[in-house]
PDB file of C-alpha atoms in Angstrom:
ATOM      1  CA  MET M 379     -87.161  42.523  83.631  1.00  0.00           C
ATOM      2  CA  ASN M 380     -88.667  44.941  86.103  1.00  0.00           C
ATOM      3  CA  LEU M 381     -91.690  44.300  88.327  1.00  0.00           C
ATOM      4  CA  SER M 382     -94.216  45.983  86.009  1.00  0.00           C
ATOM      5  CA  THR M 383     -93.030  43.836  83.076  1.00  0.00           C
ATOM      6  CA  VAL M 384     -93.408  40.692  85.166  1.00  0.00           C
ATOM      7  CA  SER M 385     -96.904  41.802  86.208  1.00  0.00           C
ATOM      8  CA  VAL M 386     -97.949  42.371  82.586  1.00  0.00           C
ATOM      9  CA  LEU M 387     -96.568  38.978  81.551  1.00  0.00           C
ATOM     10  CA  THR M 388     -98.375  37.284  84.438  1.00  0.00           C
ATOM     11  CA  VAL M 389    -101.713  38.812  83.404  1.00  0.00           C
ATOM     12  CA  ILE M 390    -101.123  37.813  79.771  1.00  0.00           C
ATOM     13  CA  LEU M 391    -100.126  34.288  80.770  1.00  0.00           C
ATOM     14  CA  PHE M 392    -103.209  33.772  82.957  1.00  0.00           C
ATOM     15  CA  GLY M 393    -105.443  35.148  80.192  1.00  0.00           C
ATOM     16  CA  LEU M 394    -103.917  32.808  77.644  1.00  0.00           C
ATOM     17  CA  MET M 395    -104.187  29.839  79.998  1.00  0.00           C
ATOM     18  CA  SER M 396    -107.893  30.477  80.587  1.00  0.00           C
ATOM     19  CA  LYS M 397    -108.505  30.624  76.810  1.00  0.00           C
ATOM     20  CA  ILE M 398    -106.518  27.426  76.268  1.00  0.00           C
ATOM     21  CA  GLN M 399    -108.354  25.535  79.024  1.00  0.00           C
ATOM     22  CA  GLY M 400    -111.667  26.305  77.327  1.00  0.00           C
ATOM     23  CA  SER M 401    -110.390  25.175  73.947  1.00  0.00           C
ATOM     24  CA  CYS M 402    -109.489  21.869  72.396  1.00  0.00           C
ATOM     25  CA  ASP M 403    -108.036  23.507  69.303  1.00  0.00           C
ATOM     26  CA  SER M 404    -104.278  22.729  69.145  1.00  0.00           C
ATOM     27  CA  LYS M 405    -103.773  25.306  66.365  1.00  0.00           C
ATOM     28  CA  LEU M 406    -105.192  28.035  68.646  1.00  0.00           C
ATOM     29  CA  GLU M 407    -102.996  26.855  71.534  1.00  0.00           C
ATOM     30  CA  ASN M 408     -99.852  26.955  69.365  1.00  0.00           C
ATOM     31  CA  ASN M 409    -100.679  30.424  68.025  1.00  0.00           C
ATOM     32  CA  LEU M 410    -101.315  31.768  71.530  1.00  0.00           C
ATOM     33  CA  PHE M 411     -98.001  30.416  72.792  1.00  0.00           C
ATOM     34  CA  LYS M 412     -96.185  31.825  69.756  1.00  0.00           C
ATOM     35  CA  ASP M 413     -97.731  35.226  70.476  1.00  0.00           C
ATOM     36  CA  LEU M 414     -96.721  35.022  74.133  1.00  0.00           C
ATOM     37  CA  LEU M 415     -93.182  34.011  73.213  1.00  0.00           C
ATOM     38  CA  ASN M 416     -92.899  36.882  70.715  1.00  0.00           C
ATOM     39  CA  MET M 417     -94.129  39.384  73.342  1.00  0.00           C
ATOM     40  CA  MET M 418     -91.606  38.099  75.887  1.00  0.00           C
ATOM     41  CA  LEU M 419     -88.751  38.304  73.377  1.00  0.00           C
ATOM     42  CA  LYS M 420     -89.713  41.875  72.463  1.00  0.00           C
ATOM     43  CA  LEU M 421     -89.836  42.862  76.135  1.00  0.00           C
ATOM     44  CA  LYS M 422     -86.499  41.185  76.820  1.00  0.00           C
ATOM     45  CA  GLY M 423     -84.900  42.926  73.841  1.00  0.00           C
ATOM     46  CA  SER M 424     -86.075  46.331  75.031  1.00  0.00           C
ATOM     47  CA  GLY M 425     -84.832  45.803  78.568  1.00  0.00           C
ATOM     48  CA  SER M 426     -81.512  46.889  80.025  1.00  0.00           C
ATOM     49  CA  CYS M 427     -80.263  43.609  81.491  1.00  0.00           C
ATOM     50  CA  HIS M 428     -76.941  43.902  79.670  1.00  0.00           C
ATOM     51  CA  SER M 429     -76.798  47.565  78.779  1.00  0.00           C
ATOM     52  CA  GLY M 430     -73.564  49.464  78.699  1.00  0.00           C
ATOM     53  CA  ASN M 431     -71.472  46.963  76.773  1.00  0.00           C
ATOM     54  CA  GLY M 432     -72.635  47.803  73.287  1.00  0.00           C
ATOM     55  CA  GLY M 433     -74.504  44.526  72.863  1.00  0.00           C
ATOM     56  CA  LYS M 434     -71.294  42.504  72.855  1.00  0.00           C
ATOM     57  CA  GLY M 435     -72.420  40.138  75.606  1.00  0.00           C
ATOM     58  CA  VAL M 436     -71.461  39.758  79.208  1.00  0.00           C
ATOM     59  CA  PRO M 437     -67.769  40.518  79.931  1.00  0.00           C
ATOM     60  CA  ALA M 438     -66.028  37.172  80.378  1.00  0.00           C
ATOM     61  CA  PHE M 439     -62.625  35.558  79.905  1.00  0.00           C
ATOM     62  CA  SER M 440     -60.855  32.262  80.365  1.00  0.00           C
ATOM     63  CA  ALA M 441     -57.113  31.737  79.980  1.00  0.00           C
ATOM     64  CA  SER M 442     -54.518  29.131  80.923  1.00  0.00           C
ATOM     65  CA  LEU M 443     -50.776  28.591  81.065  1.00  0.00           C
ATOM     66  CA  SER M 444     -49.531  26.856  77.925  1.00  0.00           C
ATOM     67  CA  SER M 445     -46.446  25.461  79.707  1.00  0.00           C
ATOM     68  CA  THR M 446     -44.624  25.484  83.051  1.00  0.00           C
ATOM     69  CA  LYS M 447     -43.507  29.010  83.913  1.00  0.00           C
ATOM     70  CA  SER M 448     -41.111  30.405  86.536  1.00  0.00           C
ATOM     71  CA  TYR M 449     -42.081  33.529  88.474  1.00  0.00           C
ATOM     72  CA  THR M 450     -40.319  35.786  90.922  1.00  0.00           C
ATOM     73  CA  THR M 451     -41.966  37.258  93.995  1.00  0.00           C
ATOM     74  CA  ASN M 452     -44.771  39.803  93.398  1.00  0.00           C
ATOM     75  CA  ASN M 453     -45.086  39.281  89.647  1.00  0.00           C
ATOM     76  CA  ASN M 454     -48.390  38.774  87.867  1.00  0.00           C
ATOM     77  CA  VAL M 455     -49.060  35.307  86.514  1.00  0.00           C
ATOM     78  CA  LYS M 456     -49.584  35.758  82.778  1.00  0.00           C
ATOM     79  CA  PHE M 457     -52.028  33.144  81.550  1.00  0.00           C
ATOM     80  CA  ASP M 458     -50.992  33.155  77.909  1.00  0.00           C
ATOM     81  CA  LYS M 459     -53.475  30.791  76.210  1.00  0.00           C
ATOM     82  CA  VAL M 460     -56.707  32.788  75.919  1.00  0.00           C
ATOM     83  CA  TRP M 461     -59.760  30.588  75.367  1.00  0.00           C
ATOM     84  CA  ALA M 462     -62.373  33.339  75.518  1.00  0.00           C
ATOM     85  CA  ASN M 463     -62.171  37.107  75.933  1.00  0.00           C
ATOM     86  CA  ILE M 464     -65.648  38.564  75.497  1.00  0.00           C
ATOM     87  CA  GLY M 465     -65.364  42.325  75.742  1.00  0.00           C
ATOM     88  CA  ASN M 466     -61.526  42.159  75.527  1.00  0.00           C
ATOM     89  CA  GLY M 467     -61.107  42.772  79.258  1.00  0.00           C
ATOM     90  CA  TYR M 468     -58.274  40.258  79.742  1.00  0.00           C
ATOM     91  CA  ASP M 469     -54.732  41.202  78.670  1.00  0.00           C
ATOM     92  CA  ALA M 470     -52.504  38.117  78.273  1.00  0.00           C
ATOM     93  CA  ASP M 471     -49.358  40.303  78.153  1.00  0.00           C
ATOM     94  CA  SER M 472     -49.963  41.642  81.677  1.00  0.00           C
ATOM     95  CA  GLY M 473     -52.227  38.905  83.143  1.00  0.00           C
ATOM     96  CA  ILE M 474     -54.753  41.591  84.123  1.00  0.00           C
ATOM     97  CA  PHE M 475     -58.523  41.618  83.656  1.00  0.00           C
ATOM     98  CA  THR M 476     -60.015  45.142  83.530  1.00  0.00           C
ATOM     99  CA  ALA M 477     -63.767  45.488  84.139  1.00  0.00           C
ATOM    100  CA  SER M 478     -65.447  47.180  81.179  1.00  0.00           C
ATOM    101  CA  GLN M 479     -68.519  47.914  83.309  1.00  0.00           C
ATOM    102  CA  SER M 480     -69.529  47.965  86.944  1.00  0.00           C
ATOM    103  CA  GLY M 481     -71.184  44.863  88.329  1.00  0.00           C
ATOM    104  CA  VAL M 482     -70.854  41.642  90.278  1.00  0.00           C
ATOM    105  CA  TYR M 483     -68.209  39.260  88.911  1.00  0.00           C
ATOM    106  CA  GLN M 484     -67.203  35.637  89.566  1.00  0.00           C
ATOM    107  CA  PHE M 485     -63.497  34.718  89.376  1.00  0.00           C
ATOM    108  CA  SER M 486     -61.892  31.308  89.484  1.00  0.00           C
ATOM    109  CA  CYS M 487     -58.270  30.205  89.366  1.00  0.00           C
ATOM    110  CA  THR M 488     -56.641  26.781  89.533  1.00  0.00           C
ATOM    111  CA  ILE M 489     -52.896  26.451  89.957  1.00  0.00           C
ATOM    112  CA  MET M 490     -51.004  23.147  89.583  1.00  0.00           C
ATOM    113  CA  ARG M 491     -47.738  22.520  91.366  1.00  0.00           C
ATOM    114  CA  HIS M 492     -45.216  19.709  91.146  1.00  0.00           C
ATOM    115  CA  ALA M 493     -42.588  19.040  93.816  1.00  0.00           C
ATOM    116  CA  ASN M 494     -42.463  22.647  94.979  1.00  0.00           C
ATOM    117  CA  TYR M 495     -44.428  25.026  97.166  1.00  0.00           C
ATOM    118  CA  ILE M 496     -46.670  27.490  95.410  1.00  0.00           C
ATOM    119  CA  ARG M 497     -48.667  30.395  96.760  1.00  0.00           C
ATOM    120  CA  VAL M 498     -50.531  32.959  94.681  1.00  0.00           C
ATOM    121  CA  HIS M 499     -53.167  35.573  95.512  1.00  0.00           C
ATOM    122  CA  LEU M 500     -56.047  37.089  93.611  1.00  0.00           C
ATOM    123  CA  TRP M 501     -55.690  40.870  93.666  1.00  0.00           C
ATOM    124  CA  LYS M 502     -58.288  43.580  93.071  1.00  0.00           C
ATOM    125  CA  ASN M 503     -56.436  46.712  92.006  1.00  0.00           C
ATOM    126  CA  GLU M 504     -53.571  46.783  94.537  1.00  0.00           C
ATOM    127  CA  VAL M 505     -55.431  44.925  97.315  1.00  0.00           C
ATOM    128  CA  LYS M 506     -54.615  41.273  98.013  1.00  0.00           C
ATOM    129  CA  THR M 507     -57.758  39.150  98.501  1.00  0.00           C
ATOM    130  CA  VAL M 508     -57.759  35.338  98.662  1.00  0.00           C
ATOM    131  CA  ALA M 509     -54.897  32.866  98.188  1.00  0.00           C
ATOM    132  CA  ILE M 510     -54.164  29.465  96.710  1.00  0.00           C
ATOM    133  CA  TRP M 511     -51.671  27.190  98.428  1.00  0.00           C
ATOM    134  CA  PRO M 512     -51.858  23.638  97.044  1.00  0.00           C
ATOM    135  CA  GLY M 513     -50.267  21.853 100.003  1.00  0.00           C
ATOM    136  CA  SER M 514     -46.834  20.520 100.761  1.00  0.00           C
ATOM    137  CA  THR M 515     -46.558  16.989  99.366  1.00  0.00           C
ATOM    138  CA  LYS M 516     -44.017  16.069  96.703  1.00  0.00           C
ATOM    139  CA  ASP M 517     -46.604  14.987  94.127  1.00  0.00           C
ATOM    140  CA  TYR M 518     -48.662  16.966  91.672  1.00  0.00           C
ATOM    141  CA  ALA M 519     -51.348  18.970  93.429  1.00  0.00           C
ATOM    142  CA  PRO M 520     -53.863  21.579  92.272  1.00  0.00           C
ATOM    143  CA  GLY M 521     -55.232  24.446  94.323  1.00  0.00           C
ATOM    144  CA  THR M 522     -58.330  26.415  93.419  1.00  0.00           C
ATOM    145  CA  LEU M 523     -59.988  29.662  94.432  1.00  0.00           C
ATOM    146  CA  ASN M 524     -63.439  31.005  93.626  1.00  0.00           C
ATOM    147  CA  LEU M 525     -64.575  34.476  94.549  1.00  0.00           C
ATOM    148  CA  VAL M 526     -67.547  36.723  93.825  1.00  0.00           C
ATOM    149  CA  MET M 527     -66.783  40.443  94.049  1.00  0.00           C
ATOM    150  CA  GLN M 528     -68.258  43.814  93.210  1.00  0.00           C
ATOM    151  CA  LEU M 529     -66.237  45.725  90.622  1.00  0.00           C
ATOM    152  CA  LYS M 530     -66.431  49.251  89.324  1.00  0.00           C
ATOM    153  CA  LYS M 531     -65.690  50.055  85.705  1.00  0.00           C
ATOM    154  CA  GLY M 532     -61.893  50.142  85.344  1.00  0.00           C
ATOM    155  CA  ASP M 533     -61.126  47.895  88.353  1.00  0.00           C
ATOM    156  CA  LYS M 534     -58.303  45.436  87.703  1.00  0.00           C
ATOM    157  CA  VAL M 535     -58.200  41.795  88.835  1.00  0.00           C
ATOM    158  CA  PHE M 536     -55.178  39.514  88.479  1.00  0.00           C
ATOM    159  CA  ILE M 537     -53.240  36.629  90.000  1.00  0.00           C
ATOM    160  CA  ARG M 538     -49.922  37.590  91.582  1.00  0.00           C
ATOM    161  CA  ASN M 539     -47.136  35.290  92.644  1.00  0.00           C
ATOM    162  CA  ALA M 540     -46.241  35.359  96.367  1.00  0.00           C
ATOM    163  CA  GLN M 541     -42.717  33.913  96.123  1.00  0.00           C
ATOM    164  CA  ASN M 542     -40.078  32.638  93.681  1.00  0.00           C
ATOM    165  CA  GLN M 543     -41.647  29.515  92.210  1.00  0.00           C
ATOM    166  CA  GLN M 544     -42.685  27.488  89.182  1.00  0.00           C
ATOM    167  CA  ILE M 545     -46.307  27.022  88.199  1.00  0.00           C
ATOM    168  CA  TYR M 546     -46.832  23.720  86.442  1.00  0.00           C
ATOM    169  CA  SER M 547     -48.663  23.190  83.174  1.00  0.00           C
ATOM    170  CA  GLU M 548     -47.900  20.601  80.519  1.00  0.00           C
ATOM    171  CA  SER M 549     -48.051  21.696  76.940  1.00  0.00           C
ATOM    172  CA  GLY M 550     -51.530  20.811  75.700  1.00  0.00           C
ATOM    173  CA  SER M 551     -52.959  20.006  79.169  1.00  0.00           C
ATOM    174  CA  HIS M 552     -53.437  23.528  80.556  1.00  0.00           C
ATOM    175  CA  PHE M 553     -53.613  22.539  84.249  1.00  0.00           C
ATOM    176  CA  SER M 554     -53.330  26.133  85.509  1.00  0.00           C
ATOM    177  CA  MET M 555     -56.212  28.465  84.580  1.00  0.00           C
ATOM    178  CA  PHE M 556     -57.779  31.838  85.382  1.00  0.00           C
ATOM    179  CA  SER M 557     -61.371  32.796  84.472  1.00  0.00           C
ATOM    180  CA  GLY M 558     -63.900  35.486  85.244  1.00  0.00           C
ATOM    181  CA  PHE M 559     -67.266  36.745  84.130  1.00  0.00           C
ATOM    182  CA  MET M 560     -69.896  39.292  85.090  1.00  0.00           C
ATOM    183  CA  ILE M 561     -72.882  37.822  86.940  1.00  0.00           C
ATOM    184  CA  SER M 562     -75.033  40.947  87.068  1.00  0.00           C
ATOM    185  CA  ASN M 563     -74.768  44.701  86.733  1.00  0.00           C
TER     186      ASN M 563
END
């Protein structure tokens, strides 16, 4: 909502509150609140908070590895079990999310390792950003990254392997995941 909409709603709210305070009629109070709620829903529906995506919701995806996978250096990690793909921006065949609209996005990735070193990076287009390196012990260990970034329509975000390695995930447990969603446009 823009500032003028908020101002109008504030005036309406204060007017309704003053009428309610002078009344003991619960039916009147309920009707006034229903009217206010209907006005707010109409204003929200006419706004442009999520314009540009055809009313299909905020672009978002979540995917995981269905089993342990081996990767060679500089290959995209292909999270093959897709849990959600609102706007169809995530491609499980390539492991790439493509922004369907410009905005601010949140990305998260957790990688599980077992008895081997693992290092992956989150990439934006062909620029390496942050890394995950889940330590050097011999036991199971997860590593996680979270990043907020500005994307333009068509920008690509993906997880790329930094060396020859295996990324661990038991069938049915989905320890290694990659998710992202638009926060605002």
